[in-house]
mmCIF file of C-alpha atoms in Angstrom:
data_model
loop_
_atom_site.group_PDB
_atom_site.id
_atom_site.type_symbol
_atom_site.label_atom_id
_atom_site.label_comp_id
_atom_site.label_asym_id
_atom_site.label_seq_id
_atom_site.Cartn_x
_atom_site.Cartn_y
_atom_site.Cartn_z
ATOM 1 C CA MET B 126 15.150 14.634 -10.253
ATOM 2 C CA PRO B 127 12.430 12.282 -8.952
ATOM 3 C CA GLN B 128 8.850 13.484 -9.251
ATOM 4 C CA ILE B 129 6.281 13.721 -6.488
ATOM 5 C CA ALA B 130 2.494 13.672 -6.834
ATOM 6 C CA LEU B 131 0.774 15.905 -4.289
ATOM 7 C CA VAL B 132 -2.843 16.088 -3.135
ATOM 8 C CA LYS B 133 -3.365 19.660 -1.975
ATOM 9 C CA SER B 134 -5.772 20.707 0.771
ATOM 10 C CA SER B 135 -8.192 21.794 -1.968
ATOM 11 C CA ARG B 136 -7.827 18.317 -3.564
ATOM 12 C CA GLU B 137 -5.951 19.715 -6.527
ATOM 13 C CA ILE B 138 -3.505 17.121 -7.800
ATOM 14 C CA VAL B 139 -0.135 18.486 -8.896
ATOM 15 C CA ILE B 140 3.256 16.987 -9.664
ATOM 16 C CA PHE B 141 6.658 18.572 -9.159
ATOM 17 C CA GLU B 142 10.296 17.618 -9.010
ATOM 18 C CA GLU B 143 11.668 16.840 -5.578
ATOM 19 C CA ASN B 144 13.816 19.975 -5.299
ATOM 20 C CA ASP B 145 11.529 22.364 -7.188
ATOM 21 C CA VAL B 146 8.178 22.569 -5.422
ATOM 22 C CA ALA B 147 7.381 25.950 -6.970
ATOM 23 C CA ASP B 148 7.431 24.592 -10.533
ATOM 24 C CA GLU B 149 4.340 22.434 -10.230
ATOM 25 C CA ILE B 150 2.150 20.988 -12.982
ATOM 26 C CA LEU B 151 -1.602 20.890 -12.389
ATOM 27 C CA ILE B 152 -3.050 17.475 -13.200
ATOM 28 C CA ALA B 153 -6.630 17.771 -11.889
ATOM 29 C CA GLU B 154 -8.598 20.392 -9.983
ATOM 30 C CA GLU B 155 -10.290 17.922 -7.646
ATOM 31 C CA ALA B 156 -9.358 14.266 -7.283
ATOM 32 C CA TYR B 157 -8.215 11.566 -4.881
ATOM 33 C CA TRP B 158 -5.347 9.082 -4.498
ATOM 34 C CA PRO B 159 -2.917 9.643 -7.393
ATOM 35 C CA VAL B 160 -1.287 6.411 -8.547
ATOM 36 C CA TRP B 161 1.884 6.527 -10.635
ATOM 37 C CA MET B 162 1.561 4.249 -13.663
ATOM 38 C CA PRO B 163 4.512 2.040 -14.663
ATOM 39 C CA LYS B 164 7.086 3.035 -17.287
ATOM 40 C CA GLY B 165 6.438 6.761 -16.924
ATOM 41 C CA ALA B 166 2.973 6.489 -18.475
ATOM 42 C CA GLY B 167 1.504 9.118 -16.154
ATOM 43 C CA LEU B 168 -0.984 9.068 -13.300
ATOM 44 C CA SER B 169 -4.338 7.480 -12.605
ATOM 45 C CA LEU B 170 -6.663 9.508 -10.383
ATOM 46 C CA SER B 171 -9.960 8.807 -8.634
ATOM 47 C CA LEU B 172 -12.637 11.428 -9.329
ATOM 48 C CA VAL B 173 -16.141 11.790 -7.870
ATOM 49 C CA ASN B 174 -18.988 13.452 -9.784
ATOM 50 C CA SER B 175 -21.528 14.556 -7.191
ATOM 51 C CA ASN B 176 -23.990 15.681 -9.865
ATOM 52 C CA SER B 177 -24.250 12.278 -11.542
ATOM 53 C CA GLY B 178 -23.595 10.264 -8.387
ATOM 54 C CA THR B 179 -20.750 8.346 -10.044
ATOM 55 C CA SER B 180 -17.011 8.049 -9.679
ATOM 56 C CA THR B 181 -14.327 7.401 -12.262
ATOM 57 C CA VAL B 182 -10.670 6.530 -12.618
ATOM 58 C CA GLU B 183 -8.983 8.757 -15.185
ATOM 59 C CA MET B 184 -5.468 8.664 -16.600
ATOM 60 C CA PHE B 185 -3.315 11.740 -17.278
ATOM 61 C CA ASP B 186 0.200 12.150 -18.625
ATOM 62 C CA THR B 187 2.899 13.923 -16.631
ATOM 63 C CA ASP B 188 2.259 17.192 -18.475
ATOM 64 C CA GLY B 189 -1.308 17.287 -17.191
ATOM 65 C CA ASN B 190 -2.925 16.184 -20.443
ATOM 66 C CA TYR B 191 -5.956 13.928 -20.198
ATOM 67 C CA SER B 192 -5.286 10.462 -21.562
ATOM 68 C CA LYS B 193 -8.226 8.092 -21.091
ATOM 69 C CA ASN B 194 -10.952 6.745 -18.839
ATOM 70 C CA LEU B 195 -10.035 3.561 -16.976
ATOM 71 C CA PHE B 196 -13.168 2.917 -14.912
ATOM 72 C CA GLN B 197 -16.595 4.305 -13.998
ATOM 73 C CA THR B 198 -19.188 3.249 -11.436
ATOM 74 C CA SER B 199 -22.803 2.823 -12.496
ATOM 75 C CA THR B 200 -25.432 5.286 -11.294
ATOM 76 C CA ASP B 201 -27.238 2.692 -9.149
ATOM 77 C CA VAL B 202 -24.375 2.070 -6.684
ATOM 78 C CA GLN B 203 -22.582 4.180 -4.127
ATOM 79 C CA PRO B 204 -19.790 6.116 -5.861
ATOM 80 C CA VAL B 205 -17.206 5.565 -3.101
ATOM 81 C CA ILE B 206 -15.947 2.748 -0.898
ATOM 82 C CA ALA B 207 -15.700 5.067 2.102
ATOM 83 C CA PRO B 208 -15.226 8.781 2.798
ATOM 84 C CA GLU B 209 -11.984 9.944 1.145
ATOM 85 C CA VAL B 210 -11.599 6.545 -0.590
ATOM 86 C CA PRO B 211 -13.543 6.287 -3.870
ATOM 87 C CA HIS B 212 -11.535 3.307 -5.116
ATOM 88 C CA PHE B 213 -8.316 1.387 -4.676
ATOM 89 C CA CYS B 214 -6.256 1.106 -7.873
ATOM 90 C CA LEU B 215 -3.240 -1.103 -8.511
ATOM 91 C CA PRO B 216 -1.565 -1.211 -11.943
ATOM 92 C CA ALA B 217 0.247 -4.349 -13.088
ATOM 93 C CA PRO B 218 4.063 -3.975 -13.058
ATOM 94 C CA THR B 219 4.028 -4.174 -16.866
ATOM 95 C CA GLY B 220 1.464 -1.388 -17.163
ATOM 96 C CA ASP B 221 -0.851 -3.618 -19.214
ATOM 97 C CA PHE B 222 -3.670 -3.879 -16.680
ATOM 98 C CA LEU B 223 -5.274 -1.893 -13.894
ATOM 99 C CA ALA B 224 -7.004 -3.632 -10.990
ATOM 100 C CA THR B 225 -9.658 -1.422 -9.394
ATOM 101 C CA ILE B 226 -11.588 -2.180 -6.221
ATOM 102 C CA ALA B 227 -14.796 -0.139 -6.147
ATOM 103 C CA PRO B 228 -18.477 -0.375 -5.192
ATOM 104 C CA GLY B 229 -20.607 -2.633 -7.383
ATOM 105 C CA LYS B 230 -24.168 -3.926 -7.473
ATOM 106 C CA ALA B 231 -23.194 -6.968 -5.411
ATOM 107 C CA GLY B 232 -21.001 -5.005 -2.989
ATOM 108 C CA LEU B 233 -17.283 -4.382 -3.082
ATOM 109 C CA THR B 234 -16.117 -5.514 -6.520
ATOM 110 C CA LEU B 235 -12.855 -6.125 -8.356
ATOM 111 C CA TYR B 236 -12.684 -4.700 -11.890
ATOM 112 C CA ILE B 237 -9.960 -5.201 -14.506
ATOM 113 C CA THR B 238 -9.084 -2.693 -17.226
ATOM 114 C CA GLU B 239 -6.777 -3.279 -20.185
ATOM 115 C CA ILE B 240 -4.786 -0.047 -20.273
ATOM 116 C CA ASP B 241 -4.278 -0.079 -24.051
ATOM 117 C CA GLY B 242 -7.128 -2.433 -24.916
ATOM 118 C CA LEU B 243 -10.878 -2.393 -25.316
ATOM 119 C CA VAL B 244 -11.816 -3.871 -21.934
ATOM 120 C CA ILE B 245 -12.650 -1.131 -19.397
ATOM 121 C CA GLY B 246 -13.839 -1.968 -15.886
ATOM 122 C CA ASP B 247 -14.605 -5.646 -16.439
ATOM 123 C CA PRO B 248 -16.190 -6.940 -13.184
ATOM 124 C CA ILE B 249 -14.386 -10.045 -11.962
ATOM 125 C CA LEU B 250 -15.854 -10.871 -8.548
ATOM 126 C CA SER B 251 -17.510 -9.310 -5.518
ATOM 127 C CA GLY B 252 -16.827 -9.886 -1.847
ATOM 128 C CA ALA B 253 -15.497 -8.292 1.312
ATOM 129 C CA PRO B 254 -12.941 -7.721 2.511
ATOM 130 C CA LEU B 255 -11.110 -7.584 -0.812
ATOM 131 C CA PHE B 256 -7.344 -7.313 -1.308
ATOM 132 C CA VAL B 257 -5.166 -7.803 -4.396
ATOM 133 C CA SER B 258 -1.502 -8.151 -5.419
ATOM 134 C CA TRP B 259 0.180 -8.590 -8.813
ATOM 135 C CA SER B 260 2.756 -11.253 -9.598
ATOM 136 C CA PRO B 261 6.214 -9.882 -10.485
ATOM 137 C CA ASP B 262 5.656 -10.595 -14.211
ATOM 138 C CA GLY B 263 2.253 -8.859 -14.168
ATOM 139 C CA ASP B 264 0.479 -11.875 -15.682
ATOM 140 C CA ARG B 265 -1.360 -12.983 -12.542
ATOM 141 C CA LEU B 266 -3.380 -11.263 -9.850
ATOM 142 C CA ALA B 267 -3.792 -12.738 -6.372
ATOM 143 C CA VAL B 268 -7.296 -11.987 -5.091
ATOM 144 C CA HIS B 269 -8.194 -12.370 -1.417
ATOM 145 C CA SER B 270 -11.978 -12.061 -1.172
ATOM 146 C CA GLY B 271 -13.594 -12.998 2.107
ATOM 147 C CA LEU B 272 -12.349 -16.492 2.957
ATOM 148 C CA ASN B 273 -11.275 -17.273 -0.586
ATOM 149 C CA LEU B 274 -7.845 -16.783 -2.121
ATOM 150 C CA SER B 275 -7.458 -17.283 -5.859
ATOM 151 C CA VAL B 276 -5.079 -16.384 -8.668
ATOM 152 C CA LEU B 277 -6.494 -14.715 -11.762
ATOM 153 C CA GLU B 278 -4.661 -15.504 -15.002
ATOM 154 C CA LEU B 279 -4.819 -12.535 -17.372
ATOM 155 C CA GLN B 280 -2.545 -13.224 -20.337
ATOM 156 C CA ASP B 281 -4.136 -16.520 -21.425
ATOM 157 C CA GLY B 282 -7.829 -15.836 -21.037
ATOM 158 C CA ARG B 283 -9.380 -15.144 -17.642
ATOM 159 C CA ALA B 284 -8.844 -18.391 -15.755
ATOM 160 C CA SER B 285 -9.259 -18.251 -11.979
ATOM 161 C CA ILE B 286 -7.184 -20.763 -10.011
ATOM 162 C CA PRO B 287 -8.344 -21.517 -6.441
ATOM 163 C CA VAL B 288 -5.592 -21.426 -3.821
ATOM 164 C CA SER B 289 -7.440 -21.558 -0.492
ATOM 165 C CA ALA B 290 -11.053 -21.639 0.715
ATOM 166 C CA ASP B 291 -10.047 -20.745 4.287
ATOM 167 C CA ALA B 292 -7.734 -17.783 3.806
ATOM 168 C CA ARG B 293 -7.744 -16.026 7.171
ATOM 169 C CA GLY B 294 -5.303 -14.363 9.512
ATOM 170 C CA PHE B 295 -3.840 -12.045 6.847
ATOM 171 C CA ARG B 296 -4.977 -9.468 4.270
ATOM 172 C CA VAL B 297 -2.738 -9.240 1.200
ATOM 173 C CA ALA B 298 -1.006 -12.287 -0.267
ATOM 174 C CA ALA B 299 2.649 -11.623 -1.125
ATOM 175 C CA TRP B 300 4.499 -12.856 -4.231
ATOM 176 C CA THR B 301 8.055 -14.107 -4.025
ATOM 177 C CA PRO B 302 10.469 -12.818 -6.713
ATOM 178 C CA LYS B 303 10.169 -16.252 -8.355
ATOM 179 C CA GLY B 304 6.373 -16.112 -8.515
ATOM 180 C CA GLU B 305 5.291 -18.268 -5.584
ATOM 181 C CA LEU B 306 2.454 -16.934 -3.442
ATOM 182 C CA ILE B 307 2.669 -16.428 0.330
ATOM 183 C CA PHE B 308 -0.546 -16.499 2.370
ATOM 184 C CA ALA B 309 -1.920 -17.817 5.667
ATOM 185 C CA GLU B 310 -4.519 -20.285 6.842
ATOM 186 C CA PRO B 311 -5.844 -20.660 10.390
ATOM 187 C CA LEU B 312 -4.791 -23.522 12.646
ATOM 188 C CA ASP B 313 -7.959 -23.242 14.738
ATOM 189 C CA SER B 314 -11.562 -22.148 14.309
ATOM 190 C CA GLN B 315 -10.921 -18.724 15.861
ATOM 191 C CA ALA B 316 -7.800 -18.126 13.749
ATOM 192 C CA GLU B 317 -5.813 -17.414 16.908
ATOM 193 C CA SER B 318 -2.819 -19.094 15.240
ATOM 194 C CA VAL B 319 -1.963 -19.391 11.551
ATOM 195 C CA ALA B 320 0.184 -21.410 9.210
ATOM 196 C CA ILE B 321 2.197 -19.273 6.813
ATOM 197 C CA ARG B 322 2.093 -21.138 3.525
ATOM 198 C CA MET B 323 3.714 -20.897 0.072
ATOM 199 C CA TRP B 324 1.783 -21.906 -3.060
ATOM 200 C CA GLU B 325 3.467 -22.916 -6.306
ATOM 201 C CA GLN B 326 1.446 -22.771 -9.502
ATOM 202 C CA GLU B 327 3.350 -25.569 -11.247
ATOM 203 C CA ASN B 328 2.074 -28.240 -8.886
ATOM 204 C CA SER B 329 -0.890 -26.271 -7.455
ATOM 205 C CA LYS B 330 0.240 -27.245 -3.974
ATOM 206 C CA ALA B 331 1.007 -25.246 -0.862
ATOM 207 C CA GLU B 332 3.642 -26.037 1.742
ATOM 208 C CA THR B 333 3.733 -24.725 5.288
ATOM 209 C CA LEU B 334 6.675 -22.452 6.029
ATOM 210 C CA TYR B 335 5.967 -21.672 9.668
ATOM 211 C CA GLU B 336 3.205 -21.723 12.272
ATOM 212 C CA ILE B 337 2.741 -18.744 14.569
ATOM 213 C CA GLU B 338 0.274 -17.443 17.118
ATOM 214 C CA GLY B 339 -1.719 -14.444 15.887
ATOM 215 C CA GLY B 340 -2.419 -12.847 12.529
ATOM 216 C CA VAL B 341 0.162 -11.547 10.064
ATOM 217 C CA ALA B 342 0.815 -8.914 7.396
ATOM 218 C CA PHE B 343 3.376 -9.689 4.684
ATOM 219 C CA SER B 344 6.052 -7.777 2.788
ATOM 220 C CA PHE B 345 9.208 -8.833 0.941
ATOM 221 C CA ARG B 346 12.474 -7.000 1.361
ATOM 222 C CA PRO B 347 13.118 -5.545 -2.138
ATOM 223 C CA GLY B 348 15.586 -7.425 -4.294
ATOM 224 C CA THR B 349 15.625 -10.461 -2.017
ATOM 225 C CA GLU B 350 13.657 -13.544 -1.042
ATOM 226 C CA GLU B 351 13.521 -12.374 2.555
ATOM 227 C CA LEU B 352 9.915 -12.557 3.726
ATOM 228 C CA ASN B 353 8.988 -10.087 6.442
ATOM 229 C CA PHE B 354 5.784 -10.266 8.405
ATOM 230 C CA ALA B 355 4.282 -8.254 11.222
ATOM 231 C CA ARG B 356 2.464 -10.302 13.873
ATOM 232 C CA THR B 357 -0.543 -9.262 15.969
ATOM 233 C CA ARG B 358 -2.279 -11.221 18.691
ATOM 234 C CA ASP B 359 -5.012 -8.602 19.035
ATOM 235 C CA PRO B 360 -6.168 -7.514 15.544
ATOM 236 C CA GLU B 361 -8.843 -5.188 16.940
ATOM 237 C CA THR B 362 -6.142 -2.799 18.183
ATOM 238 C CA GLY B 363 -4.659 -2.293 14.718
ATOM 239 C CA VAL B 364 -1.203 -2.651 16.272
ATOM 240 C CA PHE B 365 1.410 -5.365 15.687
ATOM 241 C CA ASP B 366 3.625 -6.637 18.483
ATOM 242 C CA SER B 367 6.659 -7.576 16.373
ATOM 243 C CA ILE B 368 8.212 -7.909 12.909
ATOM 244 C CA TRP B 369 9.786 -11.205 11.830
ATOM 245 C CA SER B 370 11.933 -12.238 8.876
ATOM 246 C CA LEU B 371 12.350 -15.566 7.075
ATOM 247 C CA ASN B 372 14.924 -15.971 4.309
ATOM 248 C CA LEU B 373 13.418 -18.298 1.709
ATOM 249 C CA GLU B 374 16.536 -18.284 -0.492
ATOM 250 C CA LYS B 375 18.570 -19.745 2.362
ATOM 251 C CA GLY B 376 15.846 -22.264 3.124
ATOM 252 C CA GLU B 377 15.390 -21.026 6.678
ATOM 253 C CA SER B 378 12.731 -22.892 8.635
ATOM 254 C CA GLU B 379 12.735 -20.670 11.719
ATOM 255 C CA PRO B 380 12.042 -16.945 11.319
ATOM 256 C CA LYS B 381 13.797 -14.435 13.521
ATOM 257 C CA GLN B 382 12.003 -11.689 15.418
ATOM 258 C CA TRP B 383 14.018 -8.588 14.700
ATOM 259 C CA VAL B 384 11.747 -5.625 15.491
ATOM 260 C CA ASN B 385 9.780 -5.299 18.717
ATOM 261 C CA GLY B 386 6.417 -3.584 18.892
ATOM 262 C CA PRO B 387 4.268 -1.713 19.128
ATOM 263 C CA VAL B 388 4.241 -1.320 15.343
ATOM 264 C CA SER B 389 1.523 0.255 13.205
ATOM 265 C CA SER B 390 3.100 -0.451 9.809
ATOM 266 C CA PHE B 391 6.429 -0.743 8.043
ATOM 267 C CA PHE B 392 7.856 0.228 4.653
ATOM 268 C CA TRP B 393 11.053 -0.985 2.986
ATOM 269 C CA SER B 394 13.211 1.443 1.033
ATOM 270 C CA PRO B 395 13.558 0.613 -2.695
ATOM 271 C CA ASN B 396 17.142 -0.587 -2.263
ATOM 272 C CA GLY B 397 16.148 -2.931 0.558
ATOM 273 C CA GLU B 398 18.664 -1.389 2.938
ATOM 274 C CA LYS B 399 16.358 0.625 5.233
ATOM 275 C CA LEU B 400 13.128 -0.227 7.003
ATOM 276 C CA ALA B 401 10.803 2.560 8.129
ATOM 277 C CA VAL B 402 8.812 1.414 11.153
ATOM 278 C CA ILE B 403 5.711 3.422 12.035
ATOM 279 C CA ARG B 404 4.969 3.361 15.751
ATOM 280 C CA PRO B 405 2.064 4.831 17.743
ATOM 281 C CA ALA B 406 3.233 7.551 20.105
ATOM 282 C CA PRO B 407 3.146 6.518 23.789
ATOM 283 C CA SER B 408 0.632 9.249 24.633
ATOM 284 C CA GLY B 409 -2.182 7.407 22.836
ATOM 285 C CA SER B 410 -3.237 10.653 21.160
ATOM 286 C CA ALA B 411 -3.465 9.343 17.565
ATOM 287 C CA ARG B 412 0.094 10.532 16.986
ATOM 288 C CA TYR B 413 2.810 8.445 15.385
ATOM 289 C CA ALA B 414 6.566 8.524 14.931
ATOM 290 C CA VAL B 415 8.824 6.942 12.315
ATOM 291 C CA SER B 416 11.983 5.071 13.239
ATOM 292 C CA VAL B 417 14.340 3.661 10.620
ATOM 293 C CA ILE B 418 16.713 0.741 10.959
ATOM 294 C CA ASP B 419 19.057 -0.783 8.414
ATOM 295 C CA SER B 420 18.777 -4.346 7.137
ATOM 296 C CA ASN B 421 20.944 -5.545 10.046
ATOM 297 C CA GLY B 422 18.674 -3.943 12.629
ATOM 298 C CA THR B 423 20.957 -0.985 13.382
ATOM 299 C CA PHE B 424 19.046 2.133 14.439
ATOM 300 C CA LEU B 425 19.489 5.036 11.998
ATOM 301 C CA GLY B 426 17.112 7.684 13.302
ATOM 302 C CA ALA B 427 13.616 8.604 14.442
ATOM 303 C CA THR B 428 11.206 11.458 13.864
ATOM 304 C CA GLU B 429 9.317 13.631 16.278
ATOM 305 C CA PRO B 430 5.654 12.658 16.809
ATOM 306 C CA PHE B 431 3.107 13.775 14.230
ATOM 307 C CA THR B 432 -0.621 13.408 13.588
ATOM 308 C CA PRO B 433 -1.096 11.763 10.183
ATOM 309 C CA SER B 434 -3.528 13.124 7.616
ATOM 310 C CA THR B 435 -6.638 11.115 6.795
ATOM 311 C CA GLU B 436 -4.931 9.623 3.737
ATOM 312 C CA MET B 437 -1.813 8.791 5.729
ATOM 313 C CA GLN B 438 -3.943 7.086 8.395
ATOM 314 C CA THR B 439 -5.508 4.927 5.676
ATOM 315 C CA MET B 440 -2.076 4.009 4.328
ATOM 316 C CA PHE B 441 -0.804 3.090 7.788
ATOM 317 C CA ALA B 442 -3.920 1.022 8.581
ATOM 318 C CA PHE B 443 -3.682 -0.990 5.336
ATOM 319 C CA PHE B 444 0.033 -0.695 4.676
ATOM 320 C CA ASP B 445 0.394 -4.177 3.173
ATOM 321 C CA GLN B 446 -2.040 -3.114 0.421
ATOM 322 C CA TYR B 447 -1.103 0.553 -0.087
ATOM 323 C CA GLU B 448 2.666 -0.044 -0.125
ATOM 324 C CA LEU B 449 2.058 -1.783 -3.473
ATOM 325 C CA SER B 450 0.414 1.295 -5.010
ATOM 326 C CA HIS B 451 2.015 4.327 -3.341
ATOM 327 C CA ARG B 452 5.693 4.976 -2.648
ATOM 328 C CA LEU B 453 6.692 7.024 0.384
ATOM 329 C CA TRP B 454 10.447 6.442 -0.098
ATOM 330 C CA SER B 455 12.410 8.376 -2.695
ATOM 331 C CA PRO B 456 13.788 6.250 -5.569
ATOM 332 C CA ASP B 457 17.324 6.564 -4.164
ATOM 333 C CA SER B 458 16.124 5.481 -0.699
ATOM 334 C CA GLY B 459 17.395 8.727 0.778
ATOM 335 C CA ASN B 460 14.193 10.411 1.947
ATOM 336 C CA LEU B 461 10.762 9.495 3.243
ATOM 337 C CA LEU B 462 7.506 11.437 2.824
ATOM 338 C CA VAL B 463 4.830 11.715 5.517
ATOM 339 C CA SER B 464 1.658 13.805 5.613
ATOM 340 C CA GLY B 465 0.007 15.401 8.615
ATOM 341 C CA ARG B 466 0.672 17.860 11.419
ATOM 342 C CA LEU B 467 3.482 18.102 13.936
ATOM 343 C CA HIS B 468 2.635 17.792 17.617
ATOM 344 C CA THR B 469 3.431 21.498 18.063
ATOM 345 C CA GLU B 470 0.827 22.567 15.498
ATOM 346 C CA GLY B 471 -2.342 21.962 17.472
ATOM 347 C CA PRO B 472 -5.582 20.048 16.847
ATOM 348 C CA ALA B 473 -7.167 18.963 13.613
ATOM 349 C CA PRO B 474 -8.389 21.678 11.198
ATOM 350 C CA ALA B 475 -11.935 20.278 11.424
ATOM 351 C CA PHE B 476 -12.181 21.878 14.892
ATOM 352 C CA PHE B 477 -10.644 25.285 14.423
ATOM 353 C CA GLY B 478 -9.953 25.734 10.710
ATOM 354 C CA THR B 479 -6.168 25.730 11.180
ATOM 355 C CA PRO B 480 -3.578 24.383 10.922
ATOM 356 C CA GLU B 481 -3.755 22.415 7.694
ATOM 357 C CA ASP B 482 -1.955 19.189 6.927
ATOM 358 C CA SER B 483 1.514 19.433 5.429
ATOM 359 C CA ILE B 484 3.869 17.211 3.469
ATOM 360 C CA PHE B 485 7.145 16.564 5.244
ATOM 361 C CA SER B 486 10.336 15.064 3.876
ATOM 362 C CA TRP B 487 12.662 13.318 6.290
ATOM 363 C CA THR B 488 16.188 11.978 5.908
ATOM 364 C CA PRO B 489 16.661 9.009 8.271
ATOM 365 C CA LYS B 490 19.569 10.192 10.372
ATOM 366 C CA LYS B 491 19.917 10.799 14.083
ATOM 367 C CA PHE B 492 18.589 14.223 15.105
ATOM 368 C CA SER B 493 17.428 14.924 11.534
ATOM 369 C CA PRO B 494 14.312 17.160 11.587
ATOM 370 C CA PHE B 495 11.267 17.061 9.357
ATOM 371 C CA GLU B 496 11.474 19.391 6.359
ATOM 372 C CA ARG B 497 8.127 20.876 5.363
ATOM 373 C CA ILE B 498 7.945 20.915 1.575
ATOM 374 C CA ALA B 499 4.303 21.842 0.899
ATOM 375 C CA ALA B 500 0.818 22.124 2.328
ATOM 376 C CA GLY B 501 -1.242 19.090 1.408
ATOM 377 C CA ARG B 502 -3.093 15.924 2.333
ATOM 378 C CA PHE B 503 -0.842 13.294 0.790
ATOM 379 C CA ALA B 504 2.170 12.856 -1.472
ATOM 380 C CA CYS B 505 4.019 9.954 -3.060
ATOM 381 C CA TYR B 506 7.064 9.432 -5.247
ATOM 382 C CA ALA B 507 7.031 8.234 -8.843
#
């Protein structure tokens, strides 16, 4: 059965099999943001030491045994990026490297760790905002830092290849299955419109795929060369007005708009057959609902409104980054995990002490209810 990593209300991190919540394995007594490592190697966790004023990334196996340290902040910097977010960690698909975004002396900093090597927390560059994505072969890391987009070569030394010095109108660059890089550049000084571009390393050139009004957030449909992007014409709202698709394998030059807004975020199932679309509830009360469509746009089902946990809010707000590190869909694409409170459960626990956030599993079918599987702040599949 697939395994789930759970952050409890107490910040205990446990893992359990999908259908056996009671048989849990304690991984850490207090930690943040569990990240499943590739090839069943275990979990990386973010820990904060309030006594020393530092934070670390530690690796554990799936039996709860401590494995190794992967990163540590120095004592002369803030130990966390933000409340509830000490670091952002993204392992390479091969499991050879870990990219960690954390506070540094020069501000937000990217660090690289060799999982089985001697290099731990090697600082690469500093800048803000800072977003990263690994190439499919795990040899290259796309780094979007401020206005600069570059590709870091990791297997043959540490060469940094510049891609764009005016990378705006997007956050996370997306890799095609063949290893080209998708990003955006503004068409005007205010970045009110962007050109979606594709960069090929062989000729170090970028071609324009499409020009569109607004800013974009990228994601590829798994197992395909179908580029999906959400478009916003008002980034300050945090809401997208539509989702578009462009099939690169077919050489399409005109994308099709196939999901109407408002959209907060979207997540493809592993098999590429279902798209979970997160929408703000009409009431404007910080509640959301999930609707799922198939790859042809056919409606499959929708959830009741819920108030996401703090961690879930972070994942929704930066979905194009966190979808690379945390999986909400089950491996068989049958179920989806969300964390928070149902609209019938009352206000946030910070006001009255109850109710606490829960982990819900949902099967995307019409009239299918949420199934509460545990109390907790956040959960993700291996």
